[in-house]
Amino acid sequence: MKLQCIVVDDSSIQRMIITKLVKNHQNLNLVGDFSNAIEAKSCMSIHHVDLIFLDIEMPVIDGFDFLDGLKSKPQIIFITAKADYAVKAFDYDATDYLQKPISLARFDSAVKRALLKYTIAKENEEDDDFIFIKSNLKKMKIYTNRIKWIEAFGDYVKVITEDESHMVLATMKSFEKDLPKEKFLRVHKSFIVNIEKIERYNSKFAEIGMNKIPLSRNKKDDLRKALTFD
């Protein structure tokens, strides 16, 4: 498991130190590092981010103002030279609060906390988000976050998950209605995809692993909007 991270700090030296720590950690992937909140927000409109290492004191837009402007907030590990902001930081549901200079042990402790929080959130999401399907005369509970895509097969629908696939006597329309709209999109008359599983896409296909899912011409803009993070 790797958390997708960005680093936001106006100090080039501090930014370099933190990005090095991120790159050297086996459970973190650096999406980008930025000297200001505007560049960071622009990156987040294109890339998924799980965790932000965020300096509080920055010119023009400080760390708190940056968070106030986000519609969807990833986990936050605040970084600052002062202890004065600690109480306010935790009002923002911060995962942790690191005071400069940052030791490796303290950094690792903060990341461990972020990984635990991420795991718990995913488990809760899995517990809450499921559907029942009827396959081989049996009703089965399928967690929606494990579904990769749904494909039409005549009078049947094929549900492809991370582990297996199931043939279900149903219509695409009924599946589309039952699945959470914020996670699934019908991109073709014969395909519904889990937006979170898409790795790449172009004008003709969305790619999930080695599989190419065809896109209808009138669905390209819908997919682009769905993959844009606020």
mmCIF file of C-alpha atoms in Angstrom:
data_model
loop_
_atom_site.group_PDB
_atom_site.id
_atom_site.type_symbol
_atom_site.label_atom_id
_atom_site.label_comp_id
_atom_site.label_asym_id
_atom_site.label_seq_id
_atom_site.Cartn_x
_atom_site.Cartn_y
_atom_site.Cartn_z
ATOM 1 C CA MET A 1 0.000 0.000 0.000
ATOM 2 C CA LYS A 2 1.261 3.454 -0.964
ATOM 3 C CA LEU A 3 -0.275 6.811 -0.101
ATOM 4 C CA GLN A 4 -0.175 9.405 -2.892
ATOM 5 C CA CYS A 5 1.470 12.517 -1.385
ATOM 6 C CA ILE A 6 2.274 16.129 -2.119
ATOM 7 C CA VAL A 7 4.546 18.483 -0.192
ATOM 8 C CA VAL A 8 3.639 22.174 0.121
ATOM 9 C CA ASP A 9 6.254 24.448 1.695
ATOM 10 C CA ASP A 10 7.551 27.845 0.558
ATOM 11 C CA SER A 11 11.049 27.079 1.877
ATOM 12 C CA SER A 12 13.031 25.292 -0.844
ATOM 13 C CA ILE A 13 15.399 23.759 1.740
ATOM 14 C CA GLN A 14 12.591 22.418 3.949
ATOM 15 C CA ARG A 15 10.724 21.187 0.869
ATOM 16 C CA MET A 16 13.807 19.303 -0.280
ATOM 17 C CA ILE A 17 14.217 17.694 3.164
ATOM 18 C CA ILE A 18 10.585 16.548 3.321
ATOM 19 C CA THR A 19 10.473 15.301 -0.278
ATOM 20 C CA LYS A 20 13.591 13.224 0.402
ATOM 21 C CA LEU A 21 11.897 11.671 3.445
ATOM 22 C CA VAL A 22 8.802 10.925 1.358
ATOM 23 C CA LYS A 23 10.806 9.372 -1.505
ATOM 24 C CA ASN A 24 12.722 7.153 0.922
ATOM 25 C CA HIS A 25 9.577 5.805 2.591
ATOM 26 C CA GLN A 26 8.285 2.517 1.159
ATOM 27 C CA ASN A 27 4.615 3.388 1.796
ATOM 28 C CA LEU A 28 4.628 6.831 0.197
ATOM 29 C CA ASN A 29 4.608 7.975 -3.419
ATOM 30 C CA LEU A 30 5.481 11.607 -4.183
ATOM 31 C CA VAL A 31 3.038 13.107 -6.686
ATOM 32 C CA GLY A 32 4.674 16.542 -6.533
ATOM 33 C CA ASP A 33 6.191 19.261 -4.338
ATOM 34 C CA PHE A 34 5.110 22.909 -4.437
ATOM 35 C CA SER A 35 6.193 26.254 -3.039
ATOM 36 C CA ASN A 36 2.662 27.653 -2.800
ATOM 37 C CA ALA A 37 -0.968 26.628 -2.354
ATOM 38 C CA ILE A 38 -2.074 27.694 -5.851
ATOM 39 C CA GLU A 39 0.294 25.232 -7.572
ATOM 40 C CA ALA A 40 -0.716 22.505 -5.107
ATOM 41 C CA LYS A 41 -4.417 23.000 -5.767
ATOM 42 C CA SER A 42 -3.798 22.896 -9.519
ATOM 43 C CA CYS A 43 -2.040 19.533 -9.113
ATOM 44 C CA MET A 44 -4.917 18.187 -7.023
ATOM 45 C CA SER A 45 -7.367 19.024 -9.805
ATOM 46 C CA ILE A 46 -5.567 16.452 -11.979
ATOM 47 C CA HIS A 47 -4.091 13.871 -9.577
ATOM 48 C CA HIS A 48 -5.523 11.894 -6.697
ATOM 49 C CA VAL A 49 -3.856 12.805 -3.391
ATOM 50 C CA ASP A 50 -4.198 10.834 -0.134
ATOM 51 C CA LEU A 51 -1.874 12.880 2.066
ATOM 52 C CA ILE A 52 -0.499 16.446 2.159
ATOM 53 C CA PHE A 53 2.611 17.490 4.050
ATOM 54 C CA LEU A 54 1.631 21.116 4.560
ATOM 55 C CA ASP A 55 3.558 24.117 5.858
ATOM 56 C CA ILE A 56 1.328 26.515 7.788
ATOM 57 C CA GLU A 57 3.176 29.800 7.368
ATOM 58 C CA MET A 58 3.302 30.663 3.674
ATOM 59 C CA PRO A 59 2.941 34.004 1.871
ATOM 60 C CA VAL A 60 -0.329 34.993 0.127
ATOM 61 C CA ILE A 61 -2.258 31.820 1.075
ATOM 62 C CA ASP A 62 -1.282 30.094 4.322
ATOM 63 C CA GLY A 63 -1.878 26.416 5.064
ATOM 64 C CA PHE A 64 -5.216 26.951 6.810
ATOM 65 C CA ASP A 65 -6.613 29.150 4.024
ATOM 66 C CA PHE A 66 -5.494 26.547 1.491
ATOM 67 C CA LEU A 67 -7.488 23.843 3.307
ATOM 68 C CA ASP A 68 -10.523 26.117 3.612
ATOM 69 C CA GLY A 69 -10.557 26.363 -0.190
ATOM 70 C CA LEU A 70 -10.620 22.594 -0.794
ATOM 71 C CA LYS A 71 -13.928 20.812 -1.373
ATOM 72 C CA SER A 72 -12.448 17.388 -0.689
ATOM 73 C CA LYS A 73 -9.702 17.169 1.940
ATOM 74 C CA PRO A 74 -7.039 14.433 1.997
ATOM 75 C CA GLN A 75 -5.206 13.612 5.205
ATOM 76 C CA ILE A 76 -3.020 16.451 6.457
ATOM 77 C CA ILE A 77 0.312 16.364 8.272
ATOM 78 C CA PHE A 78 1.112 19.942 9.218
ATOM 79 C CA ILE A 79 4.718 21.124 9.255
ATOM 80 C CA THR A 80 5.763 24.287 11.059
ATOM 81 C CA ALA A 81 8.611 25.890 12.969
ATOM 82 C CA LYS A 82 6.246 27.024 15.750
ATOM 83 C CA ALA A 83 4.193 25.083 18.286
ATOM 84 C CA ASP A 84 1.603 27.900 18.544
ATOM 85 C CA TYR A 85 -0.595 26.466 15.776
ATOM 86 C CA ALA A 86 -1.041 22.982 17.256
ATOM 87 C CA VAL A 87 -4.552 23.509 18.673
ATOM 88 C CA LYS A 88 -5.841 25.128 15.484
ATOM 89 C CA ALA A 89 -4.225 22.380 13.383
ATOM 90 C CA PHE A 90 -6.225 19.693 15.118
ATOM 91 C CA ASP A 91 -9.420 21.679 14.545
ATOM 92 C CA TYR A 92 -8.730 20.758 10.907
ATOM 93 C CA ASP A 93 -8.691 17.061 11.842
ATOM 94 C CA ALA A 94 -4.960 16.880 11.181
ATOM 95 C CA THR A 95 -3.414 13.422 11.156
ATOM 96 C CA ASP A 96 -0.289 14.808 12.814
ATOM 97 C CA TYR A 97 1.692 17.964 13.490
ATOM 98 C CA LEU A 98 5.442 18.018 12.879
ATOM 99 C CA GLN A 99 7.667 20.741 14.243
ATOM 100 C CA LYS A 100 10.834 21.697 12.357
ATOM 101 C CA PRO A 101 13.533 20.400 12.388
ATOM 102 C CA ILE A 102 11.928 17.015 11.672
ATOM 103 C CA SER A 103 13.627 13.827 12.833
ATOM 104 C CA LEU A 104 13.331 10.609 10.841
ATOM 105 C CA ALA A 105 11.734 8.823 13.810
ATOM 106 C CA ARG A 106 9.085 11.533 14.212
ATOM 107 C CA PHE A 107 8.399 11.529 10.466
ATOM 108 C CA ASP A 108 7.976 7.729 10.431
ATOM 109 C CA SER A 109 5.613 7.953 13.400
ATOM 110 C CA ALA A 110 3.409 10.486 11.569
ATOM 111 C CA VAL A 111 3.323 8.328 8.416
ATOM 112 C CA LYS A 112 2.390 5.263 10.477
ATOM 113 C CA ARG A 113 -0.540 7.222 11.885
ATOM 114 C CA ALA A 114 -1.615 8.240 8.348
ATOM 115 C CA LEU A 115 -1.427 4.635 7.100
ATOM 116 C CA LEU A 116 -3.545 3.412 10.016
ATOM 117 C CA LYS A 117 -6.124 6.142 9.420
ATOM 118 C CA TYR A 118 -6.229 5.283 5.703
ATOM 119 C CA THR A 119 -6.696 1.552 6.424
ATOM 120 C CA ILE A 120 -9.505 2.161 8.912
ATOM 121 C CA ALA A 121 -11.289 4.486 6.476
ATOM 122 C CA LYS A 122 -11.042 1.895 3.690
ATOM 123 C CA GLU A 123 -12.357 -0.868 5.958
ATOM 124 C CA ASN A 124 -15.299 1.289 7.027
ATOM 125 C CA GLU A 125 -15.987 2.177 3.410
ATOM 126 C CA GLU A 126 -15.952 -1.495 2.492
ATOM 127 C CA ASP A 127 -18.305 -2.383 5.344
ATOM 128 C CA ASP A 128 -20.805 0.294 4.359
ATOM 129 C CA ASP A 129 -20.729 0.058 0.585
ATOM 130 C CA PHE A 130 -21.978 -3.179 -0.966
ATOM 131 C CA ILE A 131 -24.669 -4.645 -3.192
ATOM 132 C CA PHE A 132 -26.255 -8.095 -3.440
ATOM 133 C CA ILE A 133 -26.169 -9.936 -6.758
ATOM 134 C CA LYS A 134 -27.792 -13.225 -7.758
ATOM 135 C CA SER A 135 -25.301 -15.555 -9.419
ATOM 136 C CA ASN A 136 -25.805 -19.333 -9.929
ATOM 137 C CA LEU A 137 -29.101 -19.139 -7.995
ATOM 138 C CA LYS A 138 -27.277 -17.744 -4.942
ATOM 139 C CA LYS A 139 -27.346 -14.240 -3.530
ATOM 140 C CA MET A 140 -23.855 -12.832 -3.045
ATOM 141 C CA LYS A 141 -22.627 -9.745 -1.206
ATOM 142 C CA ILE A 142 -20.214 -7.740 -3.376
ATOM 143 C CA TYR A 143 -18.272 -4.768 -2.007
ATOM 144 C CA THR A 144 -18.546 -2.012 -4.579
ATOM 145 C CA ASN A 145 -14.965 -0.801 -4.099
ATOM 146 C CA ARG A 146 -13.774 -4.222 -5.356
ATOM 147 C CA ILE A 147 -15.762 -3.976 -8.600
ATOM 148 C CA LYS A 148 -13.592 -2.969 -11.571
ATOM 149 C CA TRP A 149 -16.245 -2.814 -14.269
ATOM 150 C CA ILE A 150 -19.595 -4.222 -15.388
ATOM 151 C CA GLU A 151 -20.121 -5.529 -18.923
ATOM 152 C CA ALA A 152 -23.302 -6.376 -20.828
ATOM 153 C CA PHE A 153 -23.615 -9.943 -22.194
ATOM 154 C CA GLY A 154 -26.990 -10.266 -23.953
ATOM 155 C CA ASP A 155 -29.610 -10.827 -21.247
ATOM 156 C CA TYR A 156 -26.830 -11.082 -18.644
ATOM 157 C CA VAL A 157 -24.430 -8.686 -16.988
ATOM 158 C CA LYS A 158 -20.854 -9.674 -16.144
ATOM 159 C CA VAL A 159 -19.515 -8.176 -12.901
ATOM 160 C CA ILE A 160 -15.706 -8.109 -12.851
ATOM 161 C CA THR A 161 -14.135 -7.651 -9.412
ATOM 162 C CA GLU A 162 -10.508 -7.643 -8.259
ATOM 163 C CA ASP A 163 -10.767 -11.364 -7.458
ATOM 164 C CA GLU A 164 -13.257 -12.945 -9.871
ATOM 165 C CA SER A 165 -16.214 -12.370 -12.190
ATOM 166 C CA HIS A 166 -19.919 -13.193 -11.919
ATOM 167 C CA MET A 167 -22.638 -13.593 -14.552
ATOM 168 C CA VAL A 168 -25.927 -12.070 -13.387
ATOM 169 C CA LEU A 169 -29.348 -12.143 -15.060
ATOM 170 C CA ALA A 170 -30.000 -8.394 -14.996
ATOM 171 C CA THR A 171 -29.988 -5.246 -17.107
ATOM 172 C CA MET A 172 -27.303 -2.580 -17.264
ATOM 173 C CA LYS A 173 -29.942 -0.027 -16.334
ATOM 174 C CA SER A 174 -30.777 -1.796 -13.071
ATOM 175 C CA PHE A 175 -27.072 -2.041 -12.151
ATOM 176 C CA GLU A 176 -26.499 1.611 -12.988
ATOM 177 C CA LYS A 177 -29.324 2.539 -10.614
ATOM 178 C CA ASP A 178 -27.986 0.414 -7.716
ATOM 179 C CA LEU A 179 -24.340 1.524 -7.866
ATOM 180 C CA PRO A 180 -23.124 4.727 -6.138
ATOM 181 C CA LYS A 181 -23.136 7.486 -8.787
ATOM 182 C CA GLU A 182 -20.046 9.208 -7.392
ATOM 183 C CA LYS A 183 -17.942 6.068 -7.999
ATOM 184 C CA PHE A 184 -19.397 4.473 -11.139
ATOM 185 C CA LEU A 185 -19.996 5.828 -14.615
ATOM 186 C CA ARG A 186 -21.606 4.301 -17.688
ATOM 187 C CA VAL A 187 -19.052 5.032 -20.395
ATOM 188 C CA HIS A 188 -20.604 2.909 -23.147
ATOM 189 C CA LYS A 189 -23.924 1.138 -23.744
ATOM 190 C CA SER A 190 -22.197 -2.107 -22.716
ATOM 191 C CA PHE A 191 -19.858 -0.895 -19.938
ATOM 192 C CA ILE A 192 -20.049 0.695 -16.492
ATOM 193 C CA VAL A 193 -16.667 1.434 -14.883
ATOM 194 C CA ASN A 194 -15.442 2.050 -11.358
ATOM 195 C CA ILE A 195 -13.857 5.496 -11.756
ATOM 196 C CA GLU A 196 -11.277 4.792 -9.027
ATOM 197 C CA LYS A 197 -9.896 1.784 -10.971
ATOM 198 C CA ILE A 198 -9.110 3.728 -14.167
ATOM 199 C CA GLU A 199 -5.353 4.099 -14.661
ATOM 200 C CA ARG A 200 -5.259 5.829 -18.067
ATOM 201 C CA TYR A 201 -7.670 6.998 -20.724
ATOM 202 C CA ASN A 202 -7.734 8.599 -24.157
ATOM 203 C CA SER A 203 -10.453 9.576 -26.622
ATOM 204 C CA LYS A 204 -11.365 5.942 -27.367
ATOM 205 C CA PHE A 205 -10.601 3.825 -24.297
ATOM 206 C CA ALA A 206 -10.369 3.815 -20.500
ATOM 207 C CA GLU A 207 -7.697 1.423 -19.261
ATOM 208 C CA ILE A 208 -8.043 -0.745 -16.142
ATOM 209 C CA GLY A 209 -4.902 -2.829 -15.815
ATOM 210 C CA MET A 210 -4.347 -4.467 -19.214
ATOM 211 C CA ASN A 211 -8.027 -4.115 -20.169
ATOM 212 C CA LYS A 212 -9.294 -1.434 -22.555
ATOM 213 C CA ILE A 213 -12.874 -0.306 -21.958
ATOM 214 C CA PRO A 214 -14.440 1.426 -25.015
ATOM 215 C CA LEU A 215 -15.754 4.974 -24.558
ATOM 216 C CA SER A 216 -18.836 6.310 -26.296
ATOM 217 C CA ARG A 217 -18.255 9.649 -27.999
ATOM 218 C CA ASN A 218 -20.763 11.440 -25.797
ATOM 219 C CA LYS A 219 -19.233 10.024 -22.574
ATOM 220 C CA LYS A 220 -15.679 11.356 -22.934
ATOM 221 C CA ASP A 221 -16.460 14.672 -21.236
ATOM 222 C CA ASP A 222 -18.374 12.921 -18.444
ATOM 223 C CA LEU A 223 -15.363 10.711 -17.736
ATOM 224 C CA ARG A 224 -12.932 13.643 -17.803
ATOM 225 C CA LYS A 225 -15.112 15.541 -15.286
ATOM 226 C CA ALA A 226 -15.453 12.468 -13.057
ATOM 227 C CA LEU A 227 -11.665 12.012 -12.975
ATOM 228 C CA THR A 228 -11.041 15.667 -12.085
ATOM 229 C CA PHE A 229 -10.587 16.116 -8.343
ATOM 230 C CA ASP A 230 -11.628 19.394 -6.712
#
